[in-house]
Short mmCIF file of C-alpha atoms in Angstrom, two decimals:
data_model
loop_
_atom_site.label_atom_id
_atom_site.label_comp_id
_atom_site.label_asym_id
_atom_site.label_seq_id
_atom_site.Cartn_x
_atom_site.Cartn_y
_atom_site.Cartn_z
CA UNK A 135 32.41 104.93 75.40
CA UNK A 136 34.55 107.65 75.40
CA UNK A 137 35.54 106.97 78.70
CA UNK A 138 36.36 103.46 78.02
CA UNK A 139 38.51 104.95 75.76
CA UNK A 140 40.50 107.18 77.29
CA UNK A 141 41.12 104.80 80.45
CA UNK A 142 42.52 102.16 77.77
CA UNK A 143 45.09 104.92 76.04
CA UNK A 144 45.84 106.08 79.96
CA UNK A 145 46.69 102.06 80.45
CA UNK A 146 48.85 101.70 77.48
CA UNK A 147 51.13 104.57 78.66
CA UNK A 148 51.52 102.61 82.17
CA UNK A 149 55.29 101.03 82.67
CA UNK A 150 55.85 97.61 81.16
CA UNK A 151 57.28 96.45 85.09
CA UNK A 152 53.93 97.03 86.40
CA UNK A 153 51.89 95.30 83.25
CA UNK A 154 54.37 92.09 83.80
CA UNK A 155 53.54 91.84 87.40
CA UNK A 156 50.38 89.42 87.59
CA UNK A 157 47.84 89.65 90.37
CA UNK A 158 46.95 87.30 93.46
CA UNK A 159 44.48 84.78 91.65
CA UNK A 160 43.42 84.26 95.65
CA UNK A 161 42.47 88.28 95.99
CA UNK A 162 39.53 87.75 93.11
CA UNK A 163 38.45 84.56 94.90
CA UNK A 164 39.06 86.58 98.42
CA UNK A 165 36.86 89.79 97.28
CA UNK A 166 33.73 86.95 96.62
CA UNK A 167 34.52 85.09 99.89
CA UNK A 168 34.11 88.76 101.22
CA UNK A 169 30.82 89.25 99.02
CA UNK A 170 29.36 86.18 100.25
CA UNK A 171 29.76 86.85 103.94
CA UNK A 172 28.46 90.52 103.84
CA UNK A 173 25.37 88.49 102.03
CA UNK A 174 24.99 86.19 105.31
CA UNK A 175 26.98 83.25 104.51
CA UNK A 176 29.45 81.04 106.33
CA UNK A 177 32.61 81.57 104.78
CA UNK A 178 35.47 79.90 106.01
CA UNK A 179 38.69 81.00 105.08
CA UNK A 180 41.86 78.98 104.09
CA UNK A 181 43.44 81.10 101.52
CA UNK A 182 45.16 83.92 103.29
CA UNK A 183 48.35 83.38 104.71
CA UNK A 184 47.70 85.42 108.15
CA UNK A 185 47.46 83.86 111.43
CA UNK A 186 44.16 83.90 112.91
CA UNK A 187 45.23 84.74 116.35
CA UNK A 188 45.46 88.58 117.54
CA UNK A 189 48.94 90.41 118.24
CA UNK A 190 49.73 88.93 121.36
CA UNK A 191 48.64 91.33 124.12
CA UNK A 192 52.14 92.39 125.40
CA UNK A 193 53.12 93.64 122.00
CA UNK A 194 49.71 95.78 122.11
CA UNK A 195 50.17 97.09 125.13
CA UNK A 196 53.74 98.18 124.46
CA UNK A 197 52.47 99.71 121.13
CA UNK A 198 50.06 101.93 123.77
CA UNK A 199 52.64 102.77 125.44
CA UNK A 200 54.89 104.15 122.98
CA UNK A 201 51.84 106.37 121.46
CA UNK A 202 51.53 107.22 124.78
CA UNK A 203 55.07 108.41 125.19
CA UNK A 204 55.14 110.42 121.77
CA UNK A 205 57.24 108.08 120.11
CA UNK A 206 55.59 109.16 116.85
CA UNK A 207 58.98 110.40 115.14
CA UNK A 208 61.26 109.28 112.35
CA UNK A 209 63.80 106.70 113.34
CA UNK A 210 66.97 105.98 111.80
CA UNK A 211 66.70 104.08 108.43
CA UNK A 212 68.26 101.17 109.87
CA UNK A 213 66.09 100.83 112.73
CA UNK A 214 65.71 101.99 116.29
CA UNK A 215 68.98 100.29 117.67
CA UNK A 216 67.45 98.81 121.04
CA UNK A 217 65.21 96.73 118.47
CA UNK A 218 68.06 95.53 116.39
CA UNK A 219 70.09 94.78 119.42
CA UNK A 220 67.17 92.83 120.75
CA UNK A 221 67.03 90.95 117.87
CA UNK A 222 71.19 90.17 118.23
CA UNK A 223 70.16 88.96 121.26
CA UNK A 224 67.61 86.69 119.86
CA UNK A 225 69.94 85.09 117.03
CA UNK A 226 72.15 84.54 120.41
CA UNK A 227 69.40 82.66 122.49
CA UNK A 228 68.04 80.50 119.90
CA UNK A 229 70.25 80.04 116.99
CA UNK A 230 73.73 80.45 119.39
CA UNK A 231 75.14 82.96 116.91
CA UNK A 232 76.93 86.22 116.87
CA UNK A 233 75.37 89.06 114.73
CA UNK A 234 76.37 92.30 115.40
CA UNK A 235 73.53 94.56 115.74
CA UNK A 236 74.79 97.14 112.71
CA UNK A 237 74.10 93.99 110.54
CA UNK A 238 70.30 94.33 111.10
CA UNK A 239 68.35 96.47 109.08
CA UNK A 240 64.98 97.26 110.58
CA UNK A 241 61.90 97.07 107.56
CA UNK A 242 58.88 97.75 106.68
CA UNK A 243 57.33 94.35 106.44
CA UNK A 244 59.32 91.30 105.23
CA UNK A 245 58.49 93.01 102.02
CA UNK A 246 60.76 96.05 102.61
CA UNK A 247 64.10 93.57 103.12
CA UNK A 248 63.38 91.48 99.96
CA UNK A 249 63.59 94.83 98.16
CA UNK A 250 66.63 95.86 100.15
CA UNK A 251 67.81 92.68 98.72
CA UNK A 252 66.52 92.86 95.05
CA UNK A 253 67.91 96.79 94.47
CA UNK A 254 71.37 95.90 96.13
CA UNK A 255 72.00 92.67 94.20
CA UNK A 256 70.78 92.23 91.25
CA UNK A 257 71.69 94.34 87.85
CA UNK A 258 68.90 94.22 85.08
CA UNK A 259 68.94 91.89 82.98
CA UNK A 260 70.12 89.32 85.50
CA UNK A 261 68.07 86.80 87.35
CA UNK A 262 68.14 84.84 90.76
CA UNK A 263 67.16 80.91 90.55
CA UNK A 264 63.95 80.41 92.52
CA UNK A 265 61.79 76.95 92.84
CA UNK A 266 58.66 76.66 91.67
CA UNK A 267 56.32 76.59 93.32
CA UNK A 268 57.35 79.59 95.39
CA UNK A 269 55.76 82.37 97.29
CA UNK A 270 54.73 85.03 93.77
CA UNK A 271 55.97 88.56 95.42
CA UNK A 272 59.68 87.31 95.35
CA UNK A 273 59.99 86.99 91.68
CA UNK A 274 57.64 90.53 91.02
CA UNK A 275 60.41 92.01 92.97
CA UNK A 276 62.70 90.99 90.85
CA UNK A 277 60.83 92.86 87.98
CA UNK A 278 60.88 95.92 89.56
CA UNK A 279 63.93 96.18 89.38
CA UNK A 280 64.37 95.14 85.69
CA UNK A 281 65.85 91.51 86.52
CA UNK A 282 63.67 88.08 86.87
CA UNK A 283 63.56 85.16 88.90
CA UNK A 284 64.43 81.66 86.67
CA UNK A 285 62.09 79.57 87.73
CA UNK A 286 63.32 76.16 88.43
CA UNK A 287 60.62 72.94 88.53
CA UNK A 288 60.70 71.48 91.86
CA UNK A 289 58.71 68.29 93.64
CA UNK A 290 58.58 65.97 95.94
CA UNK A 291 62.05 64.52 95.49
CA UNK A 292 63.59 67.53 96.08
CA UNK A 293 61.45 68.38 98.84
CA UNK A 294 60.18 71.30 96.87
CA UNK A 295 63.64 72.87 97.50
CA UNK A 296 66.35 74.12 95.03
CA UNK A 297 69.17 71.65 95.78
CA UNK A 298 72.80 72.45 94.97
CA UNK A 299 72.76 70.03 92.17
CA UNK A 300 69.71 72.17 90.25
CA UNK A 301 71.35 75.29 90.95
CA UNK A 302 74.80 73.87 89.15
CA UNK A 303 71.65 72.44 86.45
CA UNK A 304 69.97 76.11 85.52
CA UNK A 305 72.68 78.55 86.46
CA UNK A 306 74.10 80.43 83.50
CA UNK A 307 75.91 83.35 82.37
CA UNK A 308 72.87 85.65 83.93
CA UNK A 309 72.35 84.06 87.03
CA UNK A 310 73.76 86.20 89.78
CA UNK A 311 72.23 84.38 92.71
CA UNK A 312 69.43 81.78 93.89
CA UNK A 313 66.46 83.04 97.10
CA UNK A 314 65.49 80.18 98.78
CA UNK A 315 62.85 79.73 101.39
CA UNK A 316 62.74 77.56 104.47
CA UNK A 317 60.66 77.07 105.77
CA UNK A 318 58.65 77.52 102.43
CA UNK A 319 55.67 79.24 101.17
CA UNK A 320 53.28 77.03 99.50
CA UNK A 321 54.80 73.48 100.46
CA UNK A 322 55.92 74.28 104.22
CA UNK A 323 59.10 72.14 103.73
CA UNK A 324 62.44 72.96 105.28
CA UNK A 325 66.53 72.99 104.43
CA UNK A 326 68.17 71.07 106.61
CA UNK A 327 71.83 72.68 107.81
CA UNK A 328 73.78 69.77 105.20
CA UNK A 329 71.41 70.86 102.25
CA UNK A 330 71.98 75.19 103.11
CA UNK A 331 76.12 74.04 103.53
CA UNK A 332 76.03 72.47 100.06
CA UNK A 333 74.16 75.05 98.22
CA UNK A 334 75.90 77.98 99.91
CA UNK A 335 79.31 76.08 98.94
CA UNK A 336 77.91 75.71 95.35
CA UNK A 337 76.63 79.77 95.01
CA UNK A 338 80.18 80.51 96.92
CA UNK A 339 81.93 78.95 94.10
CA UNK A 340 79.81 80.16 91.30
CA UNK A 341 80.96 83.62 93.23
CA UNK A 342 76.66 84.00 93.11
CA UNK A 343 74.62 85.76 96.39
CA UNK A 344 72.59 83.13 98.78
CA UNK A 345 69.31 85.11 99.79
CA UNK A 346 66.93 82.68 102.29
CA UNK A 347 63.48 83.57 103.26
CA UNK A 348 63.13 82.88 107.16
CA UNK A 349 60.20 84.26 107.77
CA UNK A 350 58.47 81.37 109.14
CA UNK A 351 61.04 80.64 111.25
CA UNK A 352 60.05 79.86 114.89
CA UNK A 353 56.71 78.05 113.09
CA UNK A 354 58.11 74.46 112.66
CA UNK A 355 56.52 71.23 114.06
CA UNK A 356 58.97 68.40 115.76
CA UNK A 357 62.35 70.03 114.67
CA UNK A 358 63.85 73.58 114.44
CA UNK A 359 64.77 75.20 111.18
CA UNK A 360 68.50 76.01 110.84
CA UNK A 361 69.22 79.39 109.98
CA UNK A 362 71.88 79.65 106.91
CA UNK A 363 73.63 82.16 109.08
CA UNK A 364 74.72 79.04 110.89
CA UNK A 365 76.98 77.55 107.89
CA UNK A 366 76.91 80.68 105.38
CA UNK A 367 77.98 84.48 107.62
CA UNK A 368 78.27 85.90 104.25
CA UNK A 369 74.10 85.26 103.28
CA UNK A 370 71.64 87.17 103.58
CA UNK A 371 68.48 86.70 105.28
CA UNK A 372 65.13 88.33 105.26
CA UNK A 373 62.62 87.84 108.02
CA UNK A 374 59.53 89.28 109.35
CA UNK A 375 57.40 89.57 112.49
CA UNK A 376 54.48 88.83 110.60
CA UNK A 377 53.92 85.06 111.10
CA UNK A 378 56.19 83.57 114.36
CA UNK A 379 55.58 86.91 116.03
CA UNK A 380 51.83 87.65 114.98
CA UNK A 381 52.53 91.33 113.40
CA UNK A 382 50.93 91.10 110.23
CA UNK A 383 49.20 93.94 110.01
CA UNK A 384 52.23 96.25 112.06
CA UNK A 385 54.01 95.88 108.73
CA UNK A 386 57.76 94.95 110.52
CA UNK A 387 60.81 92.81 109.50
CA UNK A 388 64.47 93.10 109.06
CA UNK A 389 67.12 91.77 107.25
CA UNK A 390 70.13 90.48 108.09
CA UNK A 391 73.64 91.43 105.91
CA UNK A 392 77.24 90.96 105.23
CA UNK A 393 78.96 93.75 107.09
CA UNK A 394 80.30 95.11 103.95
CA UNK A 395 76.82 95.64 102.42
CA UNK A 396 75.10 97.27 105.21
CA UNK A 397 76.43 101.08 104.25
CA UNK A 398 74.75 100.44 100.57
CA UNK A 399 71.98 98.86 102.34
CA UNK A 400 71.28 101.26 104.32
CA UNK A 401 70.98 103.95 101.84
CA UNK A 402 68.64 102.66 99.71
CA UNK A 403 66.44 102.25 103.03
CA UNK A 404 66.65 106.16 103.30
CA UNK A 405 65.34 106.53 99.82
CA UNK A 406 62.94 103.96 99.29
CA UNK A 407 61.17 104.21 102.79
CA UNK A 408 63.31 106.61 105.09
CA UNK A 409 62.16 104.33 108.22
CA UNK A 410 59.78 101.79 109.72
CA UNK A 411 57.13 102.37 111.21
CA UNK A 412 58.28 103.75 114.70
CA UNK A 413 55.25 102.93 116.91
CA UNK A 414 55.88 99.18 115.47
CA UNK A 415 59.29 99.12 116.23
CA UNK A 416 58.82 99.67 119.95
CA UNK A 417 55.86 97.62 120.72
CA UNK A 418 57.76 94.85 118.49
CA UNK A 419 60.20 95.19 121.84
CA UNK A 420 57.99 93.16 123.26
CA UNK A 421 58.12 90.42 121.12
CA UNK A 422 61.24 89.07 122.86
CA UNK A 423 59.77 89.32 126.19
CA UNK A 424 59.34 85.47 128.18
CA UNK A 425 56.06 86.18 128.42
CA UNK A 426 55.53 87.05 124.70
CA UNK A 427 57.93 83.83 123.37
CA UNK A 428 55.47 81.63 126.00
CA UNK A 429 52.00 83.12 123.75
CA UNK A 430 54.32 82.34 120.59
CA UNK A 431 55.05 79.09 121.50
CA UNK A 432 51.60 77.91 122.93
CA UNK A 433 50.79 79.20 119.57
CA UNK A 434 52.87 77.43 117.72
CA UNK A 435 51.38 73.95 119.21
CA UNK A 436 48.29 75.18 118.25
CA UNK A 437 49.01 75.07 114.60
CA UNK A 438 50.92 71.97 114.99
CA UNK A 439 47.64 70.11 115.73
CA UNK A 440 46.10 71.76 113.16
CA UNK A 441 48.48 70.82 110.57
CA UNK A 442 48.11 66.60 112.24
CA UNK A 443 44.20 67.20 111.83
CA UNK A 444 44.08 68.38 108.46
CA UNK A 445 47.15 66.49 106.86
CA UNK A 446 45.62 62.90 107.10
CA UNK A 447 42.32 64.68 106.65
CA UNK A 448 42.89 65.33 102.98
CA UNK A 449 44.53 62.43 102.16
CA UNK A 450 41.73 60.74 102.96
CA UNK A 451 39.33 62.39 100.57
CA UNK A 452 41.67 61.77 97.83
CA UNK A 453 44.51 64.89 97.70
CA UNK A 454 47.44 63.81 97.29
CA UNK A 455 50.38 65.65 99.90
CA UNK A 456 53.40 63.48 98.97
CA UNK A 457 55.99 65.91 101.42
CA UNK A 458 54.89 66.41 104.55
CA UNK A 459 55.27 70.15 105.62
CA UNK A 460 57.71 70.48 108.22
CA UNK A 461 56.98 74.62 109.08
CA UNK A 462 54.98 77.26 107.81
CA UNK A 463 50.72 76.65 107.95
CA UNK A 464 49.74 75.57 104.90
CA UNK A 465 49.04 72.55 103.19
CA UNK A 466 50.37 72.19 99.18
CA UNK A 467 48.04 69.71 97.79
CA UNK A 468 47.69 67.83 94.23
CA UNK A 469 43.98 68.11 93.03
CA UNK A 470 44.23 66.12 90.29
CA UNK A 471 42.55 63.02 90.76
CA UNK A 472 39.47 65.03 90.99
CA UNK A 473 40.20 66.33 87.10
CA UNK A 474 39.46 70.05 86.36
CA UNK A 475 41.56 72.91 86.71
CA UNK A 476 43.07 74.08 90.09
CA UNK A 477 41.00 77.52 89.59
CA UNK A 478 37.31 76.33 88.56
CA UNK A 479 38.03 74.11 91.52
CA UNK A 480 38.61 76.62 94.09
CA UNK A 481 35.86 78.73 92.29
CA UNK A 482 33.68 75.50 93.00
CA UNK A 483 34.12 75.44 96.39
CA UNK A 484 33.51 78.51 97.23
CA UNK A 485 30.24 79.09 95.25
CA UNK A 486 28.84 75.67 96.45
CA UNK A 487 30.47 75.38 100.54
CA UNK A 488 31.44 78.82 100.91
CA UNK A 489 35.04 77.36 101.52
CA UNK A 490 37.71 79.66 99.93
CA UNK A 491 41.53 77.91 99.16
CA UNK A 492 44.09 79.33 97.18
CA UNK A 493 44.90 77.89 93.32
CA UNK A 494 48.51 76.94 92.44
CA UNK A 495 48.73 79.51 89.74
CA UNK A 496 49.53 81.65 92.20
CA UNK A 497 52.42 80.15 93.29
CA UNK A 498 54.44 79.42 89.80
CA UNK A 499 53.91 76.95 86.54
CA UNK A 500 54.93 74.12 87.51
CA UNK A 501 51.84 71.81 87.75
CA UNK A 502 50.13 74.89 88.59
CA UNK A 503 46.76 73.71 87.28
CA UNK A 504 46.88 70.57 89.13
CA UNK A 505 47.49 71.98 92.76
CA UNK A 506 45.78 73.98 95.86
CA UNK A 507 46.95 75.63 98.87
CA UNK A 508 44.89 75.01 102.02
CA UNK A 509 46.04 77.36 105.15
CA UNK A 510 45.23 75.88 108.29
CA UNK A 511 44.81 79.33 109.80
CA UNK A 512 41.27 78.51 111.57
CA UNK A 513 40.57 76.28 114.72
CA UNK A 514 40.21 72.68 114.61
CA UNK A 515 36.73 73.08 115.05
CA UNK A 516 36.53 75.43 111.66
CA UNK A 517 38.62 72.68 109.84
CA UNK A 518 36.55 70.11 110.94
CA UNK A 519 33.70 72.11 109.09
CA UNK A 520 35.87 72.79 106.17
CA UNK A 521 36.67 69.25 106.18
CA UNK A 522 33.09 68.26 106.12
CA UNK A 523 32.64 70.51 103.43
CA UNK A 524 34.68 69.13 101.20
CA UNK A 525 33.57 66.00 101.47
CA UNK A 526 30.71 67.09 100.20
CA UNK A 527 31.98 69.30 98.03
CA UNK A 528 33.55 66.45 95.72
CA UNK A 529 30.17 64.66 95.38
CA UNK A 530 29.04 67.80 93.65
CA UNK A 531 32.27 68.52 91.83
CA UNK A 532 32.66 67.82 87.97
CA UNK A 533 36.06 68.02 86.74
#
């Protein structure tokens, strides 16, 4: 008892930031996924957003060989320059655009640029427009820093994008800048280079920042996502070479900045992390390597079919996926004409098909209850089974 009660005084003294910032609702449903299989059972997973394939052996084997060559050592905070200039390169080859190296900063995870991003730009007490649904870390960030994220209510008419129309809607005196994602984390949907134009002209004349979210860039299905560096030089971009590239667990990204913010920028990276990792830097060399892009792309069909499996899939058995998702690998789907909650229905599945998806409440408010996330991050031949299970899953289920 006494314990008890000294762990609840200890709690009470803990920072308001870090009692505001809710938890993954997916990491309590992922710990009895995890429970389940160590007891023998068939758990197939949908609700993490990590690709299932391996780093792509060139990257590995370049990671060997920088361990092997002692690169072990602190590099500078903005990154070892062969990597950013590599990455120049890249924009180059695939966008057709110039970015100066110096622009890059080199981070730990996509993670470390969005809170490049969130120390540099926003004061406290200000707040960035966001759409809801939207991936939950970006608006967290924003408390940390004593600002918030506005959420702004977003469907299928809008694509589940901010438009420049909402952002002229919700802006006020507070609202020092809008984070948009594309492609996006839950729906998968994408801003074409007219809709990034007119809300960068929008946020240019509200004199508010533009911060995208490319990190699933390179993971689109019959087009190519723009990047906003194409009609906005001035925005700034946060990526990762966790998804396209395969790195998830090498904890590397970078962001991309306005000349004129990179000397702030790069101070706050030598006081919040000093430098990324260096042994990921140099085996993330080899991500630009033909024979790497080749894996990446091969890859990236792979998902594609995955996404044309499961899509119609779903539909079938009743979900309703109004948009469909362009990039990214997930599916955003409305539960509701099942009934129930979006949790108990997860929580369902899992108990009864050892199946584990992801609740909307983790990704916002807005019609939280009434939506899933399915990540098609298993073979066709696992989604076929997950498929199967659902089925039969929904003669069970009682809403």
């Amino acid at each position: 008892m006494e314990s008890r009660k000294a762990s609840a005084t200890i709690a009470r003294s803990y920072s308001q930031r870090s009692q505001a910032i809710e938890p993954f609702h997916v990491m309590a449903l992922l710990a009895r996924a995890n429970e389940l299989q160590a007891a023998g059972h068939d758990v197939i997973h949908l609700e993490i957003g990590e690709p299932d394939f391996v780093t792509a052996a060139p990257i590995i084997r370049a990671g060997q060989a920088a361990l092997a060559a002692g690169h072990t050592r602190y590099t500078a905070a903005r990154g070892l320059p062969a990597l950013r200039e590599a990455i120049s390169q890249f924009y180059q080859i695939r966008y057709g655009l110039q970015i100066a190296p110096h622009r890059i900063l080199i981070t730990p995870g996509g993670s470390g640029a969005l809170l490049l991003a969130t120390s540099l730009l926003v004061n406290p007490g200000k707040h960035w427009l966001m759409a809801d649904p939207g991936y939950p870390c970006n608006r967290h960030f924003l408390r940390l820093v004593e600002a918030s994220a506005k959420l702004v209510p977003v469907g299928a008419e809008s694509n589940y994008q901010l438009t420049a129309d909402l952002i002229r809607h919700f802006s006020d005196e507070n609202t020092v800048g809008s984070l948009v994602a594309s492609p996006a984390n839950p729906t998968g949907t994408i801003l074409d280079r007219d809709q990034l134009r007119s809300i960068s002209d929008v946020l240019s004349a509200q004199g508010q920042h533009l911060v995208v979210d490319e990190i699933y860039h390179g993971l689109t299905y019959g087009t190519d996502a723009c990047s906003v560096l194409e009609v906005d030089d001035h925005a700034f971009v946060l990526n990762s070479f966790s998804k396209y590239f395969g790195m998830t667990g090498w904890r590397l990204g970078w962001l991309v900045a306005p000349d004129a913010a990179v000397p702030e920028l790069e101070k706050l990276a030598q006081n919040l992390y000093i430098s990324a990792s260096s042994v990921a830097q140099y085996a993330a060399l080899a991500c630009f390597e033909p024979e790497s892009i080749a894996i990446f792309e091969e890859r990236r069909q792979a998902f594609a079919q995955r996404r044309d499996f499961l899509l119609p899939a779903l539909r079938e058995l009743g979900f309703k996926i109004e948009v469909e998702p362009q990039g990214a690998f997930y599916l955003y789907a409305d539960m509701s004409a099942f009934g129930g909650d979006a949790y108990r229905f997860c929580q369902h599945f899992l108990e009864t098909e050892h199946l584990a998806f992801t609740p909307g409440l983790d990704f916002g408010q807005h019609r939280a209850q009434q939506h899933v996330r399915f990540a098609y991050t298993q073979d066709l031949s696992r989604l076929q089974v997950a498929v199967d299970r659902i089925a039969h899953g929904l003669r069970h289920w009682q809403g």
